[in-house]
Coordinates of N, CA and C and ligand atoms in Angstrom, one line a residue:
M1 N 0.8 -1.2 0.0 CA 0.0 0.0 0.0 C 0.9 1.3 0.0
T2 N 0.4 2.3 -0.6 CA 1.2 3.5 -0.7 C 0.9 4.4 0.5
R3 N 1.7 5.4 0.6 CA 1.6 6.3 1.8 C 0.3 7.0 1.7
L4 N -0.2 7.4 0.5 CA -1.4 8.3 0.4 C -2.6 7.5 0.9
I5 N -2.7 6.3 0.5 CA -3.8 5.4 0.9 C -3.8 5.3 2.5
A6 N -2.6 5.1 2.9 CA -2.4 4.9 4.4 C -2.9 6.1 5.1
F7 N -2.4 7.3 4.7 CA -2.8 8.5 5.4 C -4.3 8.8 5.3
A8 N -4.8 8.5 4.1 CA -6.2 8.8 3.9 C -7.1 8.0 4.8
A9 N -6.7 6.7 5.0 CA -7.4 5.8 5.9 C -7.3 6.3 7.3
L10 N -6.1 6.7 7.6 CA -5.8 7.1 9.0 C -6.6 8.4 9.3
V11 N -6.6 9.3 8.4 CA -7.4 10.5 8.6 C -8.9 10.2 8.9
A12 N -9.4 9.2 8.0 CA -10.8 8.8 8.2 C -11.0 8.2 9.5
L13 N -10.0 7.5 10.0 CA -10.2 6.8 11.3 C -10.0 7.7 12.4
G14 N -9.6 9.0 12.1 CA -9.4 9.9 13.2 C -8.1 9.8 13.9
A15 N -7.2 9.1 13.3 CA -5.9 8.9 14.0 C -5.1 10.2 13.9
G16 N -4.2 10.4 14.8 CA -3.4 11.6 14.9 C -2.3 11.6 13.8
A17 N -1.8 12.8 13.5 CA -0.8 13.0 12.5 C 0.4 12.2 12.7
A18 N 0.7 11.9 14.0 CA 1.9 11.1 14.4 C 1.9 9.8 13.7
H19 N 0.7 9.2 13.4 CA 0.6 7.9 12.8 C 0.5 8.0 11.3
A20 N 0.3 9.1 10.7 CA -0.1 9.3 9.3 C 1.1 8.8 8.4
A21 N 2.3 8.9 8.9 CA 3.4 8.5 8.0 C 3.7 7.0 8.0
S22 N 2.9 6.3 8.7 CA 3.1 4.8 8.8 C 3.1 4.2 7.4
P23 N 4.1 3.4 7.0 CA 4.1 2.9 5.6 C 3.2 1.8 5.4
A24 N 2.7 1.2 6.4 CA 1.8 0.0 6.2 C 0.4 0.3 6.5
M25 N -0.5 -0.3 5.8 CA -1.9 -0.2 6.0 C -2.5 -1.5 6.5
S26 N -3.1 -1.6 7.6 CA -3.6 -2.9 8.1 C -4.9 -3.2 7.5
T27 N -5.4 -4.4 7.7 CA -6.7 -4.8 7.2 C -7.8 -3.9 7.7
D28 N -7.7 -3.4 8.9 CA -8.7 -2.5 9.5 C -8.8 -1.2 8.6
H29 N -7.7 -0.7 8.2 CA -7.7 0.5 7.3 C -8.3 0.2 6.0
L30 N -8.0 -1.0 5.4 CA -8.6 -1.3 4.2 C -10.1 -1.4 4.3
A31 N -10.6 -1.9 5.4 CA -12.0 -2.0 5.6 C -12.7 -0.6 5.6
V32 N -12.0 0.4 6.1 CA -12.6 1.8 6.1 C -12.8 2.3 4.6
V33 N -11.9 1.9 3.7 CA -12.0 2.3 2.3 C -12.9 1.4 1.5
D34 N -13.1 0.2 2.0 CA -13.9 -0.8 1.2 C -15.3 -0.7 1.6
L35 N -16.0 0.3 0.9 CA -17.3 0.7 1.3 C -18.4 -0.4 1.1
D36 N -18.2 -1.3 0.1 CA -19.2 -2.3 -0.1 C -18.7 -3.7 0.5
S37 N -17.6 -3.6 1.3 CA -17.1 -4.8 2.0 C -17.0 -6.0 1.2
D38 N -16.5 -5.9 -0.1 CA -16.2 -7.1 -0.9 C -14.8 -7.5 -0.8
G39 N -14.0 -6.9 0.1 CA -12.7 -7.2 0.3 C -11.7 -6.6 -0.6
K40 N -12.2 -5.8 -1.5 CA -11.4 -5.1 -2.5 C -11.7 -3.6 -2.5
V41 N -10.8 -2.8 -2.9 CA -11.0 -1.4 -3.0 C -11.0 -1.0 -4.5
S42 N -12.2 -0.6 -5.0 CA -12.3 -0.2 -6.4 C -11.8 1.3 -6.5
V43 N -11.5 1.7 -7.7 CA -11.0 3.0 -7.9 C -12.1 4.0 -7.5
T44 N -13.4 3.6 -7.7 CA -14.5 4.5 -7.2 C -14.5 4.7 -5.7
E45 N -14.4 3.5 -5.0 CA -14.3 3.6 -3.5 C -13.1 4.5 -3.1
Y46 N -12.0 4.3 -3.8 CA -10.8 5.0 -3.4 C -11.0 6.6 -3.7
R47 N -11.7 6.9 -4.8 CA -11.9 8.3 -5.1 C -12.9 8.9 -4.1
V48 N -13.9 8.2 -3.7 CA -14.9 8.7 -2.7 C -14.1 8.9 -1.4
M49 N -13.3 8.0 -1.0 CA -12.5 8.1 0.2 C -11.6 9.4 0.1
G50 N -10.9 9.5 -1.0 CA -10.0 10.6 -1.2 C -10.7 11.9 -1.2
S51 N -11.9 12.0 -1.8 CA -12.7 13.2 -1.8 C -13.2 13.6 -0.4
N52 N -13.6 12.6 0.4 CA -14.0 12.8 1.7 C -12.9 13.4 2.6
V53 N -11.7 12.9 2.4 CA -10.6 13.4 3.1 C -10.3 14.8 2.7
F54 N -10.3 15.1 1.4 CA -10.1 16.5 0.9 C -11.1 17.5 1.6
I55 N -12.3 17.1 1.5 CA -13.4 18.0 2.1 C -13.2 18.2 3.6
L56 N -12.8 17.1 4.2 CA -12.5 17.1 5.7 C -11.4 18.1 6.0
L57 N -10.3 18.1 5.2 CA -9.1 18.9 5.4 C -9.3 20.3 5.0
D58 N -10.1 20.6 4.0 CA -10.3 21.9 3.4 C -11.2 22.8 4.3
G59 N -10.6 23.2 5.4 CA -11.4 23.9 6.4 C -12.0 25.2 5.9
D60 N -11.4 26.0 5.0 CA -11.9 27.2 4.5 C -12.7 27.1 3.2
V61 N -12.8 25.8 2.8 CA -13.6 25.5 1.6 C -13.3 26.4 0.4
D62 N -12.0 26.6 0.2 CA -11.5 27.3 -1.1 C -11.0 26.3 -2.1
H63 N -11.3 25.0 -1.9 CA -11.0 23.9 -2.8 C -9.5 23.8 -3.1
Q64 N -8.7 24.2 -2.1 CA -7.3 23.9 -2.1 C -6.8 23.7 -0.7
L65 N -5.8 22.9 -0.5 CA -5.3 22.7 0.8 C -4.0 23.5 1.1
S66 N -4.0 24.3 2.1 CA -2.8 24.9 2.5 C -2.0 24.0 3.4
E67 N -0.8 24.3 3.7 CA 0.0 23.4 4.5 C -0.6 23.3 5.9
T68 N -1.2 24.4 6.4 CA -1.8 24.4 7.7 C -3.0 23.4 7.7
E69 N -3.8 23.4 6.6 CA -5.0 22.5 6.6 C -4.5 21.1 6.4
A70 N -3.4 20.9 5.8 CA -2.9 19.6 5.4 C -1.9 19.0 6.4
Q71 N -2.1 19.5 7.7 CA -1.1 19.1 8.7 C -1.1 17.6 8.9
A72 N -2.2 16.9 8.6 CA -2.2 15.4 8.8 C -1.4 14.7 7.7
I73 N -1.1 15.4 6.6 CA -0.3 14.8 5.5 C 1.1 15.1 5.8
P74 N 1.9 14.0 5.6 CA 3.4 14.2 5.7 C 3.9 15.3 4.8
V75 N 4.8 16.2 5.2 CA 5.2 17.3 4.4 C 5.8 16.9 3.1
V76 N 6.5 15.8 3.1 CA 7.1 15.3 1.8 C 6.0 15.0 0.8
L77 N 4.9 14.4 1.3 CA 3.8 14.0 0.4 C 3.1 15.3 0.0
F78 N 2.9 16.2 0.9 CA 2.3 17.5 0.5 C 3.1 18.2 -0.7
Q79 N 4.4 18.2 -0.5 CA 5.2 18.8 -1.6 C 5.2 18.0 -2.9
E80 N 5.1 16.7 -2.8 CA 4.9 15.9 -4.0 C 3.6 16.2 -4.7
M81 N 2.5 16.4 -3.9 CA 1.2 16.7 -4.5 C 1.2 18.1 -5.1
D82 N 1.9 19.1 -4.5 CA 1.9 20.4 -5.0 C 2.7 20.6 -6.3
A83 N 2.1 20.1 -7.4 CA 2.9 20.0 -8.6 C 3.4 21.3 -9.1
D84 N 2.7 22.4 -8.9 CA 3.1 23.7 -9.4 C 3.8 24.5 -8.4
H85 N 4.1 23.9 -7.2 CA 4.9 24.5 -6.1 C 4.4 25.9 -5.7
D86 N 3.1 26.1 -5.7 CA 2.6 27.4 -5.2 C 2.2 27.4 -3.7
G87 N 2.5 26.3 -3.1 CA 2.3 26.2 -1.6 C 0.9 25.7 -1.3
F88 N 0.1 25.4 -2.3 CA -1.3 24.9 -2.1 C -1.5 23.6 -2.9
V89 N -2.2 22.7 -2.4 CA -2.6 21.5 -3.2 C -4.0 21.8 -3.7
S90 N -4.1 22.0 -5.0 CA -5.5 22.2 -5.5 C -6.2 20.9 -5.6
R91 N -7.5 21.0 -5.9 CA -8.3 19.7 -6.1 C -7.7 18.9 -7.2
V92 N -7.3 19.6 -8.3 CA -6.8 18.9 -9.5 C -5.5 18.2 -9.1
E93 N -4.6 18.9 -8.4 CA -3.3 18.3 -8.0 C -3.6 17.1 -7.1
Y94 N -4.6 17.2 -6.2 CA -4.9 16.2 -5.2 C -5.5 15.0 -6.0
D95 N -6.4 15.2 -6.9 CA -7.0 14.1 -7.6 C -6.0 13.4 -8.5
T96 N -5.1 14.1 -9.1 CA -4.0 13.5 -9.9 C -3.2 12.6 -9.0
Q97 N -2.9 13.0 -7.8 CA -2.1 12.2 -6.9 C -2.8 11.0 -6.5
I98 N -4.1 11.2 -6.2 CA -5.0 10.1 -5.8 C -5.0 8.9 -6.8
L99 N -5.2 9.4 -8.1 CA -5.2 8.4 -9.1 C -3.9 7.7 -9.4
A100 N -2.8 8.5 -9.3 CA -1.5 8.0 -9.5 C -1.1 7.0 -8.4
D101 N -1.6 7.3 -7.2 CA -1.3 6.5 -6.1 C -2.1 5.1 -6.2
F102 N -3.3 5.2 -6.7 CA -4.1 4.0 -6.9 C -3.4 3.1 -7.9
G103 N -3.0 3.8 -9.0 CA -2.3 3.0 -10.1 C -1.1 2.3 -9.6
A104 N -0.4 3.1 -8.7 CA 0.9 2.5 -8.2 C 0.6 1.3 -7.3
A105 N -0.5 1.4 -6.6 CA -0.8 0.4 -5.6 C -1.5 -0.8 -6.2
D106 N -2.1 -0.6 -7.4 CA -2.8 -1.7 -8.1 C -1.8 -2.5 -9.0
L107 N -1.1 -3.4 -8.3 CA 0.0 -4.0 -8.9 C -0.4 -4.9 -10.1
D108 N -1.6 -5.5 -10.0 CA -1.9 -6.4 -11.2 C -2.8 -5.7 -12.2
G109 N -3.1 -4.4 -12.0 CA -3.8 -3.6 -12.9 C -5.2 -4.0 -13.2
D110 N -5.9 -4.6 -12.2 CA -7.3 -5.0 -12.5 C -8.3 -3.9 -12.0
G111 N -7.8 -2.7 -11.5 CA -8.6 -1.7 -11.1 C -9.2 -1.9 -9.7
M112 N -8.6 -2.9 -9.0 CA -9.0 -3.1 -7.6 C -7.8 -3.3 -6.7
L113 N -7.9 -2.8 -5.5 CA -6.9 -3.1 -4.5 C -7.3 -4.2 -3.6
N114 N -6.5 -5.2 -3.5 CA -7.0 -6.3 -2.6 C -5.7 -6.9 -2.0
Ligands
LIG1 CA1 -15.1 -2.8 -2.3
LIG2 CA1 -8.4 25.4 1.8
LIG3 CA1 -0.3 23.8 -6.2

């Protein structure tokens, strides 16, 4: 599992930022993302998850995340997502990373994480 999935699940679980950098995602975290409980995470489920996290973090609802809003996200990951380096992660930058992350985690390319 990639870091972004791990942090997204952890944010959803209400875990503190101290745990957000954990490289591993346990079965419990997978269950949070697996909305229909079929044991797999589809790209749709993953995007819903990612969207919920974005909305959760975007406190001022300007559709971009400042470093302050994104404190739960490891700084390195925030900088990776901020493709144009303007100090904010826009929704487009975020979604791009979400999809790239899903693709990277979907090792057999079947559109499901399992
Ligand atoms: Ca599922
Ligand atoms: Ca914002
Ligand atoms: Ca940006």
